[in-house]
CSV table of C-alpha atoms in Angstrom, one decimal:
chain,number,residue,atom,x,y,z
V,23,MET,CA,-12.0,-20.3,0.6
V,24,PRO,CA,-11.1,-23.0,-2.0
V,25,ARG,CA,-8.6,-22.2,-4.6
V,26,PRO,CA,-9.8,-21.3,-8.1
V,27,SER,CA,-10.2,-24.5,-10.2
V,28,SER,CA,-8.0,-23.0,-13.0
V,29,VAL,CA,-5.0,-23.1,-10.8
V,30,ARG,CA,-3.7,-26.5,-9.6
V,31,GLN,CA,-0.3,-25.6,-8.2
V,32,ASN,CA,2.2,-22.8,-7.9
V,33,PHE,CA,6.0,-23.3,-8.3
V,34,GLU,CA,8.5,-20.8,-7.0
V,35,VAL,CA,12.0,-20.8,-8.5
V,36,GLN,CA,14.9,-19.1,-7.0
V,37,ILE,CA,18.2,-18.8,-8.9
V,38,ARG,CA,21.4,-17.9,-7.1
V,39,THR,CA,24.6,-18.0,-9.0
V,40,PRO,CA,27.6,-15.7,-9.5
V,41,THR,CA,27.2,-16.0,-13.3
V,42,VAL,CA,24.0,-13.8,-13.1
V,43,ARG,CA,26.0,-10.6,-13.2
V,44,LYS,CA,28.2,-11.8,-16.0
V,45,ASP,CA,25.6,-13.2,-18.3
V,46,PRO,CA,23.2,-10.5,-19.6
V,47,ARG,CA,21.2,-13.2,-21.5
V,48,LEU,CA,20.2,-15.0,-18.3
V,49,PRO,CA,16.8,-13.4,-18.1
V,50,HIS,CA,16.1,-14.7,-21.6
V,51,LYS,CA,17.4,-18.2,-20.6
V,52,ILE,CA,15.1,-18.2,-17.6
V,53,SER,CA,12.2,-17.2,-19.8
V,54,ARG,CA,13.0,-20.1,-22.2
V,55,LEU,CA,13.2,-22.4,-19.2
V,56,ALA,CA,9.9,-21.3,-17.9
V,57,ASP,CA,8.3,-21.6,-21.4
V,58,ALA,CA,9.6,-25.1,-21.7
V,59,TRP,CA,8.3,-26.0,-18.3
V,60,GLY,CA,4.9,-24.5,-19.2
V,61,ARG,CA,4.7,-26.5,-22.5
V,62,CYS,CA,5.6,-29.7,-20.7
V,63,ARG,CA,2.8,-29.0,-18.3
V,64,ARG,CA,0.5,-28.9,-21.3
V,65,ASP,CA,-0.1,-25.2,-20.6
V,66,PRO,CA,0.1,-23.5,-24.0
V,67,ALA,CA,0.3,-20.0,-22.3
V,68,GLY,CA,3.6,-21.0,-20.6
V,69,PRO,CA,4.4,-18.9,-17.5
V,70,THR,CA,1.2,-16.9,-16.8
V,71,GLU,CA,2.4,-15.0,-13.7
V,72,TRP,CA,5.8,-13.4,-13.0
V,73,VAL,CA,6.1,-12.3,-9.4
V,74,ARG,CA,9.5,-10.6,-9.4
V,75,ALA,CA,12.5,-10.4,-11.6
V,76,ILE,CA,15.3,-8.5,-9.8
V,77,ASP,CA,17.6,-6.5,-11.9
V,78,SER,CA,20.8,-8.6,-12.5
V,79,ARG,CA,22.9,-5.5,-12.0
V,80,ARG,CA,21.8,-5.3,-8.4
V,81,SER,CA,21.3,-8.9,-7.3
V,82,SER,CA,22.1,-12.4,-8.3
V,83,GLN,CA,18.6,-13.7,-7.4
V,84,TYR,CA,15.6,-14.1,-9.6
V,85,ASP,CA,12.2,-15.2,-8.3
V,86,ILE,CA,9.7,-16.6,-10.8
V,87,ARG,CA,6.3,-18.1,-10.2
V,88,TRP,CA,4.0,-19.5,-12.8
V,89,LYS,CA,0.6,-21.2,-12.6
V,90,VAL,CA,0.1,-24.8,-13.7
V,91,GLY,CA,-3.1,-25.9,-15.3
V,92,ASP,CA,-5.3,-28.8,-14.6
V,93,THR,CA,-2.8,-31.5,-15.7
V,94,PRO,CA,-0.7,-32.5,-12.7
V,95,SER,CA,1.8,-34.5,-14.7
V,96,GLY,CA,5.5,-33.8,-14.3
V,97,CYS,CA,8.1,-32.9,-17.0
V,98,GLY,CA,11.4,-34.6,-17.7
V,99,LEU,CA,10.9,-37.2,-15.0
V,100,GLY,CA,10.6,-40.0,-17.4
V,101,ARG,CA,6.8,-40.1,-16.9
V,102,ASN,CA,5.6,-37.7,-19.6
V,103,SER,CA,5.9,-38.5,-23.3
V,104,HIS,CA,4.5,-35.1,-24.3
V,105,CYS,CA,7.8,-33.1,-23.9
V,106,SER,CA,9.2,-32.2,-27.3
V,107,SER,CA,12.9,-32.5,-28.2
V,108,ALA,CA,13.1,-28.7,-28.2
V,109,ASP,CA,11.7,-28.6,-24.7
V,110,SER,CA,14.2,-31.2,-23.6
V,111,SER,CA,17.1,-29.3,-25.0
V,112,ALA,CA,16.0,-26.2,-23.3
V,113,LEU,CA,15.3,-27.8,-20.0
V,114,ARG,CA,16.5,-30.9,-18.1
V,115,LEU,CA,14.8,-31.6,-14.8
V,116,GLU,CA,16.8,-34.2,-12.8
V,117,SER,CA,15.5,-36.2,-9.9
V,118,ASN,CA,17.2,-33.9,-7.5
V,119,MET,CA,15.2,-31.0,-8.9
V,120,SER,CA,18.0,-29.1,-10.4
V,121,PHE,CA,18.2,-27.6,-13.9
V,122,ALA,CA,21.1,-27.5,-16.3
V,123,LEU,CA,21.4,-24.6,-18.7
V,124,ALA,CA,23.8,-24.3,-21.6
V,125,SER,CA,25.9,-21.8,-19.7
V,126,GLY,CA,26.5,-24.2,-16.8
V,127,LEU,CA,24.7,-25.9,-14.0
V,128,ILE,CA,22.6,-23.5,-11.9
V,129,ALA,CA,21.0,-24.9,-8.8
V,130,LEU,CA,17.4,-24.2,-8.3
V,131,ALA,CA,15.3,-24.5,-5.2
V,132,ILE,CA,11.8,-25.6,-6.3
V,133,GLY,CA,9.0,-25.8,-3.8
V,134,THR,CA,5.4,-26.6,-4.4
V,135,LEU,CA,3.5,-23.9,-2.6
V,136,GLY,CA,0.0,-24.5,-1.2
V,137,ALA,CA,-2.6,-21.9,-1.5
V,138,PRO,CA,-2.3,-19.2,1.2
V,139,SER,CA,-4.7,-19.8,4.1
V,140,VAL,CA,-7.6,-17.3,3.9
V,141,SER,CA,-10.5,-17.4,6.3
V,142,SER,CA,-13.5,-19.1,4.9
V,143,GLU,CA,-15.6,-16.2,6.1
V,144,GLN,CA,-13.9,-13.9,3.6
V,145,PRO,CA,-16.2,-12.9,0.7
V,146,SER,CA,-15.7,-14.2,-2.8
V,147,LEU,CA,-13.8,-11.9,-5.1
V,148,ALA,CA,-14.4,-10.9,-8.7
V,149,PRO,CA,-13.0,-13.6,-11.1
V,150,GLY,CA,-10.2,-11.3,-12.2
V,151,VAL,CA,-8.9,-10.6,-8.6
V,152,GLN,CA,-6.8,-12.9,-6.4
V,153,ARG,CA,-5.8,-12.7,-2.8
V,154,HIS,CA,-2.9,-14.0,-0.7
V,155,THR,CA,-2.4,-13.9,3.1
V,156,ALA,CA,-0.1,-11.0,4.0
V,157,VAL,CA,3.1,-12.0,5.8
V,158,LYS,CA,3.8,-10.7,9.4
V,159,CYS,CA,0.8,-8.4,9.2
V,160,PRO,CA,-2.2,-8.2,11.6
V,161,ALA,CA,-4.5,-11.1,11.8
V,162,GLY,CA,-6.8,-11.5,8.8
V,163,SER,CA,-4.6,-9.3,6.5
V,164,GLU,CA,-4.4,-10.2,2.9
V,165,VAL,CA,-3.1,-8.6,-0.3
V,166,ARG,CA,-5.4,-8.3,-3.4
V,167,TYR,CA,-4.1,-8.0,-6.9
V,168,PRO,CA,-5.3,-8.5,-10.5
V,169,ALA,CA,-5.1,-12.0,-11.8
V,170,HIS,CA,-4.2,-10.9,-15.3
V,171,ASP,CA,-2.3,-8.2,-17.1
V,172,GLY,CA,-3.9,-5.4,-19.1
V,173,PRO,CA,-7.1,-3.4,-18.6
V,174,LEU,CA,-9.3,-3.9,-15.5
V,175,THR,CA,-13.1,-3.9,-15.2
V,176,SER,CA,-14.9,-1.6,-12.8
V,177,GLY,CA,-15.8,-4.6,-10.6
V,178,GLU,CA,-12.1,-5.6,-10.4
V,179,LEU,CA,-11.1,-2.1,-9.5
V,180,ALA,CA,-13.8,-2.0,-6.8
V,181,GLU,CA,-12.3,-5.2,-5.3
V,182,LEU,CA,-8.9,-3.6,-5.3
V,183,GLY,CA,-10.2,-0.5,-3.4
V,184,VAL,CA,-10.0,1.9,-6.3
V,185,ALA,CA,-13.2,3.9,-6.5
V,186,SER,CA,-14.7,5.6,-9.6
V,187,GLY,CA,-13.4,9.1,-9.8
V,188,SER,CA,-10.2,8.3,-7.9
V,189,SER,CA,-7.1,10.0,-9.3
V,190,ILE,CA,-5.6,6.6,-10.2
V,191,TYR,CA,-8.8,5.1,-11.6
V,192,GLU,CA,-8.0,5.7,-15.3
V,193,ALA,CA,-4.4,4.5,-15.1
V,194,ALA,CA,-5.6,1.4,-13.2
V,195,ARG,CA,-8.4,0.7,-15.6
V,196,LYS,CA,-6.0,0.8,-18.5
V,197,GLY,CA,-3.6,-1.6,-16.8
V,198,SER,CA,-0.9,1.0,-16.5
V,199,ILE,CA,-0.2,0.3,-12.8
V,200,ARG,CA,1.9,-2.5,-11.5
V,201,TRP,CA,0.3,-4.3,-8.6
V,202,VAL,CA,2.3,-5.9,-5.9
V,203,ARG,CA,1.3,-9.6,-5.4
V,204,GLU,CA,2.9,-10.5,-2.1
V,205,ALA,CA,2.7,-8.4,1.0
V,206,HIS,CA,5.1,-8.2,4.0
V,207,CYS,CA,4.6,-6.0,7.0
V,208,GLY,CA,7.4,-4.7,9.2
V,209,LYS,CA,7.4,-5.1,12.9
V,210,PRO,CA,4.9,-2.7,14.5
V,211,ILE,CA,6.9,0.3,15.9
V,212,ALA,CA,6.1,0.3,19.6
V,213,SER,CA,4.8,3.6,20.9
V,214,ARG,CA,4.8,5.2,17.5
V,215,SER,CA,1.2,6.0,16.5
V,216,HIS,CA,-0.9,8.6,14.7
V,217,GLY,CA,-3.4,9.3,17.4
V,218,VAL,CA,-6.1,11.8,17.6
V,219,PRO,CA,-5.3,15.4,18.7
V,220,PRO,CA,-6.3,16.6,22.2
V,221,LYS,CA,-9.6,18.4,22.3
V,222,ARG,CA,-9.2,22.1,22.0
V,223,PRO,CA,-11.7,25.0,21.6
V,224,ALA,CA,-12.6,25.6,18.0
V,225,ARG,CA,-13.9,28.7,16.3
V,226,GLN,CA,-17.0,28.4,14.1
V,227,VAL,CA,-16.2,30.4,10.9
V,228,THR,CA,-19.4,29.7,8.9
V,229,PRO,CA,-22.2,27.1,9.5
V,230,ASN,CA,-20.1,24.5,7.7
V,231,ALA,CA,-16.5,25.6,8.5
V,232,ILE,CA,-14.5,25.5,11.7
V,233,GLU,CA,-11.0,26.7,12.6
V,234,ALA,CA,-9.2,24.5,15.1
V,235,THR,CA,-5.8,23.9,16.5
V,236,SER,CA,-3.9,20.6,17.3
V,237,ASP,CA,-0.7,19.6,19.0
V,238,ASN,CA,0.0,17.1,16.2
V,239,TRP,CA,-2.3,17.5,13.2
V,240,ASP,CA,-2.3,20.0,10.3
V,241,GLY,CA,-4.8,19.7,7.5
V,242,TYR,CA,-8.5,19.1,7.3
V,243,VAL,CA,-11.1,17.0,9.2
V,244,MET,CA,-14.6,16.6,7.7
V,245,ALA,CA,-17.6,15.5,9.8
V,246,VAL,CA,-20.0,13.7,7.5
V,247,GLY,CA,-23.7,12.7,7.8
V,248,GLY,CA,-23.1,8.9,7.7
V,249,THR,CA,-20.4,6.2,7.7
V,250,PRO,CA,-17.3,7.3,5.7
V,251,ASN,CA,-16.0,4.7,3.3
V,252,ASP,CA,-13.3,6.5,1.4
V,253,ALA,CA,-10.6,9.1,2.0
V,254,GLU,CA,-7.7,9.6,-0.4
V,255,MET,CA,-5.2,12.0,-1.7
V,256,ASN,CA,-2.0,12.4,-3.8
V,257,TRP,CA,1.3,14.2,-2.9
V,258,THR,CA,5.0,14.3,-3.6
V,259,GLU,CA,7.0,12.8,-0.8
V,260,PRO,CA,9.0,15.8,0.6
V,261,THR,CA,12.7,16.0,0.7
V,262,LEU,CA,13.4,16.9,4.3
V,263,LEU,CA,15.9,19.3,5.8
V,264,ALA,CA,17.9,18.1,8.8
V,265,SER,CA,17.7,19.8,12.1
V,266,ALA,CA,20.7,22.0,12.9
V,267,ASP,CA,21.5,19.9,16.0
V,268,GLY,CA,21.2,16.6,14.2
V,269,LEU,CA,18.4,15.3,16.4
V,270,PRO,CA,15.7,13.1,14.7
V,271,THR,CA,12.7,14.9,13.2
V,272,ASP,CA,9.6,13.2,11.7
V,273,VAL,CA,6.6,13.9,9.5
V,274,SER,CA,3.7,11.7,8.5
V,275,ILE,CA,1.2,12.4,5.7
V,276,TRP,CA,-2.0,10.4,5.5
V,277,PRO,CA,-5.7,10.3,4.8
V,278,GLY,CA,-8.0,8.5,7.2
V,279,LEU,CA,-11.5,7.5,8.3
V,280,GLY,CA,-13.0,7.8,11.8
V,281,SER,CA,-12.3,9.6,15.0
V,282,GLY,CA,-10.1,7.0,16.8
V,283,SER,CA,-11.8,7.9,20.1
V,284,ASP,CA,-11.8,4.3,21.2
V,285,ALA,CA,-11.6,0.7,19.8
V,286,ASN,CA,-15.3,0.9,18.8
V,287,HIS,CA,-14.7,4.1,16.9
V,288,PRO,CA,-11.4,3.4,15.2
V,289,LEU,CA,-9.3,5.7,13.0
V,290,ILE,CA,-8.4,3.8,9.8
V,291,GLN,CA,-5.4,5.5,8.2
V,292,ALA,CA,-2.4,4.9,5.9
V,293,GLY,CA,0.3,7.1,4.5
V,294,THR,CA,4.0,7.8,4.5
V,295,HIS,CA,6.5,8.5,7.3
V,296,GLY,CA,9.6,10.5,6.6
V,297,GLN,CA,12.4,10.8,9.2
V,298,ILE,CA,15.8,12.5,9.1
V,299,GLY,CA,18.5,12.8,11.8
V,300,ASP,CA,20.2,10.3,14.0
V,301,ASN,CA,21.9,12.6,16.5
V,302,SER,CA,24.5,13.6,14.0
V,303,PRO,CA,24.4,16.4,11.3
V,304,GLY,CA,24.1,15.3,7.7
V,305,ALA,CA,22.1,12.2,8.4
V,306,THR,CA,20.2,10.7,5.5
V,307,GLN,CA,16.4,10.7,5.1
V,308,LYS,CA,14.4,7.5,5.5
V,309,ASP,CA,10.8,7.1,4.2
V,310,TRP,CA,8.3,4.3,4.3
V,311,LEU,CA,4.7,3.5,3.8
V,312,TRP,CA,2.5,2.4,6.7
V,313,THR,CA,-1.0,1.4,7.8
V,314,GLU,CA,-2.7,1.7,11.2
V,315,ILE,CA,-6.0,1.1,12.8
V,316,TYR,CA,-5.9,3.4,15.9
V,317,PRO,CA,-6.1,2.8,18.8
V,318,GLN,CA,-5.8,-1.0,18.4
V,319,GLU,CA,-2.4,-0.8,16.5
V,320,ASP,CA,0.9,0.9,16.4
V,321,GLU,CA,2.2,2.1,13.1
V,322,ILE,CA,2.8,-1.0,10.8
V,323,PRO,CA,5.4,-0.5,8.0
V,324,VAL,CA,4.6,-1.8,4.6
V,325,MET,CA,7.8,-3.4,3.2
V,326,ASP,CA,6.9,-4.1,-0.5
V,327,ILE,CA,7.1,-0.7,-2.0
V,328,GLN,CA,10.0,1.8,-1.7
V,329,VAL,CA,9.3,5.5,-1.2
V,330,TYR,CA,11.8,8.3,-1.3
V,331,GLY,CA,11.9,12.1,-1.2
V,332,GLY,CA,10.4,13.1,-4.5
V,333,SER,CA,8.3,9.9,-5.0
V,334,GLN,CA,4.8,10.5,-6.4
V,335,VAL,CA,2.4,9.0,-3.8
V,336,PHE,CA,-1.2,8.0,-3.8
V,337,VAL,CA,-3.0,6.6,-0.7
V,338,ALA,CA,-6.6,5.6,-0.1
V,339,ALA,CA,-8.1,4.4,3.2
V,340,THR,CA,-11.4,2.8,2.6
V,341,TYR,CA,-14.0,0.8,4.6
V,342,ASP,CA,-16.3,-1.8,3.1
V,343,PRO,CA,-19.4,-2.0,5.4
V,344,ASP,CA,-20.6,-5.3,3.7
V,345,GLU,CA,-17.2,-7.1,4.2
V,346,HIS,CA,-16.4,-5.3,7.5
V,347,ASN,CA,-12.9,-4.8,6.1
V,348,ALA,CA,-10.6,-1.9,5.9
V,349,HIS,CA,-8.9,-1.5,2.6
V,350,PHE,CA,-5.6,0.3,2.1
V,351,VAL,CA,-4.4,1.3,-1.3
V,352,LEU,CA,-0.8,2.6,-1.2
V,353,CYS,CA,1.1,3.6,-4.4
V,354,ALA,CA,4.5,5.1,-5.1
V,355,ASP,CA,5.8,5.9,-8.5
V,356,GLY,CA,3.3,3.8,-10.4
V,357,VAL,CA,3.5,0.7,-8.2
V,358,CYS,CA,0.5,-0.1,-5.9
V,359,ILE,CA,-0.5,-2.5,-3.2
V,360,THR,CA,-3.9,-3.2,-1.8
V,361,LEU,CA,-4.0,-4.6,1.7
V,362,THR,CA,-7.2,-5.5,3.6
V,363,ARG,CA,-8.0,-6.6,7.1
V,364,PRO,CA,-11.0,-6.8,9.4
V,365,ALA,CA,-12.0,-3.6,11.1
V,366,VAL,CA,-14.8,-2.1,13.1
V,367,SER,CA,-16.9,0.6,11.2
V,368,PRO,CA,-15.4,4.1,11.6
V,369,ASP,CA,-17.6,6.9,12.9
V,370,SER,CA,-18.6,9.9,10.9
V,371,GLN,CA,-15.5,11.8,9.9
V,372,ALA,CA,-12.6,11.7,7.4
V,373,GLU,CA,-9.2,13.4,7.5
V,374,TRP,CA,-6.4,14.6,5.2
V,375,ILE,CA,-3.4,15.3,7.5
V,376,VAL,CA,0.2,16.2,7.9
V,377,GLU,CA,1.4,15.1,11.3
V,378,ARG,CA,4.2,15.0,13.8
V,379,PRO,CA,3.7,11.4,15.0
V,380,SER,CA,3.7,10.3,18.6
V,381,TYR,CA,6.4,8.3,20.4
V,382,THR,CA,6.2,8.5,24.2
V,383,THR,CA,5.8,12.2,23.4
V,384,TYR,CA,5.3,14.1,20.1
V,385,SER,CA,8.2,14.0,17.8
V,386,ARG,CA,9.9,17.1,16.4
V,387,LEU,CA,8.2,18.1,13.1
V,388,ALA,CA,10.6,17.6,10.2
V,389,HIS,CA,11.4,20.6,8.1
V,390,PHE,CA,9.6,20.0,4.8
V,391,PRO,CA,9.1,22.4,1.8
V,392,THR,CA,5.5,23.5,1.2
V,393,LEU,CA,3.5,20.5,0.3
V,394,THR,CA,0.5,20.4,-2.0
V,395,LEU,CA,-2.0,17.7,-1.0
V,396,GLU,CA,-4.2,17.2,-4.0
V,397,ASN,CA,-7.0,15.1,-5.3
V,398,ASP,CA,-8.4,15.1,-1.8
V,399,ALA,CA,-11.5,13.1,-2.0
V,400,PHE,CA,-14.1,11.2,0.1
V,401,ASN,CA,-17.4,9.4,0.1
V,402,TYR,CA,-19.7,8.0,2.8
V,403,ARG,CA,-22.8,5.8,3.3
V,404,LYS,CA,-25.9,7.6,4.6
V,405,PRO,CA,-28.0,6.0,7.3
V,406,ASP,CA,-30.5,4.9,4.7
V,407,GLY,CA,-27.8,3.0,2.8
V,408,SER,CA,-27.5,5.4,-0.1
V,409,TYR,CA,-24.4,7.5,-1.1
V,410,PRO,CA,-24.3,11.2,-1.7
V,411,GLY,CA,-22.6,10.7,-5.1
V,412,THR,CA,-21.2,8.1,-7.5
V,413,GLY,CA,-17.5,7.4,-6.8
V,414,VAL,CA,-15.4,9.7,-4.8
V,415,LEU,CA,-16.3,13.4,-4.2
V,416,GLN,CA,-13.8,16.2,-4.3
V,417,LEU,CA,-13.1,17.9,-1.0
V,418,SER,CA,-14.3,21.5,-1.2
V,419,ASP,CA,-14.6,24.5,1.0
V,420,PRO,CA,-17.4,24.8,2.0
V,421,PRO,CA,-18.4,21.1,1.7
V,422,TYR,CA,-21.0,19.7,-0.6
V,423,PHE,CA,-23.7,18.8,1.8
V,424,GLY,CA,-25.6,20.8,4.4
V,425,GLY,CA,-24.9,18.3,7.3
V,426,ASP,CA,-21.1,18.2,6.6
V,427,THR,CA,-18.7,20.3,8.5
V,428,LEU,CA,-15.1,21.0,7.5
V,429,SER,CA,-12.5,21.8,10.1
V,430,ARG,CA,-9.2,23.3,9.2
V,431,MET,CA,-6.5,22.2,11.7
V,432,THR,CA,-3.4,24.3,12.5
V,433,MET,CA,-0.6,22.5,14.3
V,434,ILE,CA,0.7,24.3,17.3
V,435,SER,CA,3.3,23.5,19.9
V,436,THR,CA,2.3,22.3,23.3
V,437,ALA,CA,1.7,24.7,26.2
V,438,PRO,CA,2.7,27.1,27.4
V,439,ASP,CA,3.8,29.1,24.2
V,440,GLN,CA,1.6,27.3,21.6
V,441,HIS,CA,3.2,28.8,18.5
V,442,HIS,CA,2.4,27.5,15.1
V,443,LEU,CA,4.3,24.5,13.7
V,444,ALA,CA,2.4,24.0,10.4
V,445,GLU,CA,-0.4,25.7,8.6
V,446,ALA,CA,-2.9,24.6,6.0
V,447,SER,CA,-4.1,26.8,3.2
V,448,ALA,CA,-7.7,27.1,2.1
V,449,VAL,CA,-9.0,24.2,0.0
V,450,SER,CA,-9.2,25.0,-3.7
V,451,GLY,CA,-10.0,22.5,-6.5
V,452,GLY,CA,-9.7,19.5,-4.2
V,453,ALA,CA,-6.3,20.5,-2.9
V,454,PHE,CA,-4.6,22.5,-0.2
V,455,ASP,CA,-1.0,23.4,0.8
V,456,ALA,CA,0.7,22.5,4.1
V,457,THR,CA,3.5,24.9,5.2
V,458,TRP,CA,6.1,24.1,7.8
V,459,VAL,CA,6.7,26.8,10.4
V,460,GLY,CA,8.7,25.2,13.2
V,461,GLU,CA,10.0,21.9,14.7
V,462,TYR,CA,8.6,22.1,18.2
């Protein structure tokens, strides 16, 4: 897809100097520098896009990116007579591409960045949404983000995977959420996956409700009368208690779409993974966000947002049947990222799950305090192409529609004893509690 005509080039600036930690005015100086550069580029708005400004108390590196308008002329290279004296005093660009600031010479690495490669088959986006290729992520992955600050339109929110009625919709619409603009995936963790539970006998409670057990899932599974296109929920990332013997324990929390029975019926899912224990008592807790399309993929960590015990988390797994793309919206403490990649259509179920993930065998279930999984919501496309409601629908017990069946999953240990490991409460007001009972 060609780049938008309003953007000619991007410039990335990295500043590394020991004076960063000593000079609290450096961010202001960087801003003046960027403003001067923008004016010299005949861009009255100056820097229009800040990617990242790392707190000087924690790092000596700042990363700045701004867009350059349609005038490709340089600044301070002796070829442009439009730089004012004020600009020249704030900024000196030498032939070796280094800047001099009043506080001393700070070397800058400046690279002209081409537009990220995106498949020409990808659909056009709303004018206010941009895309970049995601780094070290599965083929076809991209990150989507607003091209501007401030309020977002419903069309822009739809491109970002935020459905009407979602728990983050109003905050996103008002521009209160910070969107990550570059995406990096961690190395897929071999043999760690969030696969489907073994088939077990289930008990029909009512025509629309089933009680079932699972070796690895606790929560709810809804069979719907069509193709699911949205499953989402909020939770507080739990602070875990270490096992008495110090052995590693894990817990994953996620919404998902599809059964994952085979590659033609994938399970599109995303969430958090918490782990504690490294064979010694008193080990610290580790948490991360992840995505997965099972069974094609192992768990893929998302590196651009940090999550901790106590973080406020929102995750939506969605599927666009027109684009044939999976969309993952992952948020922690007011920072969100939207990742998309090609996917096969999921079959007719959605999930809201607490899990002990699989390695070569099931992990021990980490000891978590009782979790409230709230704003549990879904939607799906009927065979005739219509939707049962506008935006997302709140999970309820019993479900909204006659053809939908809600199964409550209770996690149990493997044979022969099969005692409970985690239990889910009844659904009330689009929420349910998950309670830890045992590790294994």
